[in-house]
Short mmCIF file of C-alpha atoms and ligand atoms in Angstrom, two decimals:
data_model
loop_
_atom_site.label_atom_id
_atom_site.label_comp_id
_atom_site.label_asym_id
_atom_site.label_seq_id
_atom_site.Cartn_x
_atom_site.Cartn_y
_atom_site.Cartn_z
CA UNK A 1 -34.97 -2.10 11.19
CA UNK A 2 -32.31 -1.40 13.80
CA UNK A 3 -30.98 2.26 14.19
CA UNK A 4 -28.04 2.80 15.70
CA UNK A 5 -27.29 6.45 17.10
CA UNK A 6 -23.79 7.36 16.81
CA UNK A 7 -22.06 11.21 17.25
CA UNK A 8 -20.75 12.81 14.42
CA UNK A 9 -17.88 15.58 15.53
CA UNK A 10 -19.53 17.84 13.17
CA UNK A 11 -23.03 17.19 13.07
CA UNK A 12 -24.00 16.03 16.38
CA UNK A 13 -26.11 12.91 16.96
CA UNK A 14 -27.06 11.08 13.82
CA UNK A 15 -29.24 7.65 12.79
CA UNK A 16 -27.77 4.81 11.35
CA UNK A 17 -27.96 1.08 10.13
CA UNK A 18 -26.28 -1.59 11.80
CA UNK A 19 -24.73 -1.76 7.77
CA UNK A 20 -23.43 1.82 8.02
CA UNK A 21 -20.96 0.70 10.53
CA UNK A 22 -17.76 -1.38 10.78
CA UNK A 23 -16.47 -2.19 14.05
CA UNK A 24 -12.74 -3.95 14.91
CA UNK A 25 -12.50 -5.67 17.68
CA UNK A 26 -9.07 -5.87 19.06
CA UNK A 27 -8.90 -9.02 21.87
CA UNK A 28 -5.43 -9.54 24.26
CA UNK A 29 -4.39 -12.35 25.26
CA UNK A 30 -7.03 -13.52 27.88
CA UNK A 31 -9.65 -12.61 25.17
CA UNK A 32 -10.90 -9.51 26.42
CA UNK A 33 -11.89 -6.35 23.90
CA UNK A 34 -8.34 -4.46 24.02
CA UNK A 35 -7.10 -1.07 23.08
CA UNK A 36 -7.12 -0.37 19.50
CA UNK A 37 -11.22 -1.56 19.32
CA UNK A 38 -12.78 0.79 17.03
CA UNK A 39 -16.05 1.61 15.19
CA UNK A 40 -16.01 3.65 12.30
CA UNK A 41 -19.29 4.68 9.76
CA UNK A 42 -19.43 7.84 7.31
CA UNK A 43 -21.45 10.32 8.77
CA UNK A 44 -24.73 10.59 6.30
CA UNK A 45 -24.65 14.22 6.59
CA UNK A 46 -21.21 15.57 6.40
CA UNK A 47 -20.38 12.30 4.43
CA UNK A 48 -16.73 12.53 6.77
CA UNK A 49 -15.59 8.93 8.13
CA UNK A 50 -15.39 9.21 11.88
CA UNK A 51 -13.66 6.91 14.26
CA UNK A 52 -13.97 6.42 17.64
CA UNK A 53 -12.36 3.69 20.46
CA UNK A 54 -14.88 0.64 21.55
CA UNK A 55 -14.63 -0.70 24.99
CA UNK A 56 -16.14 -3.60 25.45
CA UNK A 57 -19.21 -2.22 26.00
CA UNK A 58 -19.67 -0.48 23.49
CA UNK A 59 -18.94 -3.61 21.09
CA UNK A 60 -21.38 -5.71 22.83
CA UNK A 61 -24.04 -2.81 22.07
CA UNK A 62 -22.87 -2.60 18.21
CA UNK A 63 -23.05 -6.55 17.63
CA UNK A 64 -26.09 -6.95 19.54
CA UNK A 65 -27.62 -4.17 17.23
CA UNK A 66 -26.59 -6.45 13.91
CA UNK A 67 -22.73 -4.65 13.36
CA UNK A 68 -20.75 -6.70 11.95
CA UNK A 69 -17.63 -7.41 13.77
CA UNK A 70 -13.90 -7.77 12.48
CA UNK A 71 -12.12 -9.55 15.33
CA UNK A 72 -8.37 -9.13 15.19
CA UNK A 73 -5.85 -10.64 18.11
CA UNK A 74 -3.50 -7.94 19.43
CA UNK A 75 -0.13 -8.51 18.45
CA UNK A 76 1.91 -8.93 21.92
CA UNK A 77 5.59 -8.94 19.96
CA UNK A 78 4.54 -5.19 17.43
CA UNK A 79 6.61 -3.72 20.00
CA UNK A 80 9.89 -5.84 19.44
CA UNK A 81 9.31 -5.71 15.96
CA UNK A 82 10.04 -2.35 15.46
CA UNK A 83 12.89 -1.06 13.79
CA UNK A 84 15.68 0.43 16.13
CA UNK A 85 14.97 3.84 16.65
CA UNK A 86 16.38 5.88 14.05
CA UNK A 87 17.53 8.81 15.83
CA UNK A 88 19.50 6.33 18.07
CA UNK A 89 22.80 7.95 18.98
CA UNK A 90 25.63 5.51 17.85
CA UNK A 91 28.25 5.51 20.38
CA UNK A 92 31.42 6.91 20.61
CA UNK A 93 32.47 10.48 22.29
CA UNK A 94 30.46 13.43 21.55
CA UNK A 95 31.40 15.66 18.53
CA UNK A 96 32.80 19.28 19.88
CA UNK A 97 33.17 22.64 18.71
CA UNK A 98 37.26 21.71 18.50
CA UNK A 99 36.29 18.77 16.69
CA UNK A 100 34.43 20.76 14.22
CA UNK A 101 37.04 23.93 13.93
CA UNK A 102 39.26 20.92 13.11
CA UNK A 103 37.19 19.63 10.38
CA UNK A 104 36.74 22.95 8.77
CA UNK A 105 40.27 23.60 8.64
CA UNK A 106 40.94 19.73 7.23
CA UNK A 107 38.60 20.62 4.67
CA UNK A 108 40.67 23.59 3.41
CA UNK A 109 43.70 21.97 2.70
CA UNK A 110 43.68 20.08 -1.01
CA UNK A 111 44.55 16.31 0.48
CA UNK A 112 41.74 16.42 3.34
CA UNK A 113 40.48 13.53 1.82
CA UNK A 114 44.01 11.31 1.90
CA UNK A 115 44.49 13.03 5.55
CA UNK A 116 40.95 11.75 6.58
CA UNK A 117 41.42 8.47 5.22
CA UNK A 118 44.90 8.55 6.79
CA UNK A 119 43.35 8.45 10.09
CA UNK A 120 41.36 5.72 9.47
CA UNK A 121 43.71 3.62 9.44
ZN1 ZN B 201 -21.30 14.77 10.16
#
C-alpha cells in the first residue's frame, strides 16, 4: 500500500494512506491548480487536523499516490460579491469637537429631541 509522508507542525514527519488525506484543488480560469489548493489529513499522532497550500506539484504527487481529489473552480466575481465594507465612511463633513460641544449642550435642554428633529427639516 501507498504511504504518503506528510509534516505534522507538532510531530514532525509522519506516514500516511493515500485515504488519510483530502486534497482541494482550486483551478482559475485557464485550468491551472490556483491559490486556495489545499491538502489536509489528521495527524495520527497528535490526532490535530493540519492544513497546508498545494501547488500544482504537490497535487500531482497526492493524486498520483491514490488522494482523492475535490476539484473546485475559483470563483473570479467572490470579490464583487462582497458586501460594502462596513466601516465605509458615509459622506458628508467630518464630525468636530464644536459639533460635539453642541450636541452635549442640545442634549441638556428638555426639547433636544423637537430641536433635533427641527433641523431635519
Ligand atoms: Zn502531530
Amino acid at each position: 500500500m501507498t504511504r504518503i509522508r506528510a509534516s505534522c507542525p507538532s510531530c514532525g514527519e509522519v506516514d500516511l494512506r493515500p485515504t488519510d488525506l483530502t486534497l482541494t484543488i482550486v483551478r482559475d480560469a485557464d485550468g491551472q491548480v490556483a491559490d486556495g489548493s489545499a491538502y489536509r489529513f489528521r495527524c495520527p499522532a497528535c490526532t490535530h487536523v493540519v492544513a497546508k497550500p498545494a501547488d500544482a506539484r504537490i497535487a500531482d504527487l497526492l493524486r498520483t499516490g491514490g488522494v482523492e481529489a475535490e476539484e473546485r473552480e475559483q470563483l473570479q466575481t467572490e470579490v464583487d460579491r462582497r458586501p460594502p465594507h462596513p466601516e465605509s465612511p458615509p459622506g458628508g463633513p467630518r464630525l468636530t469637537h464644536d459639533d460635539l460641544l453642541d450636541l452635549h449642550l442640545l442634549l441638556t435642554t428638555d426639547t433636544w429631541f423637537e430641536q433635533l428633529l427641527a433641523t431635519s427639516r
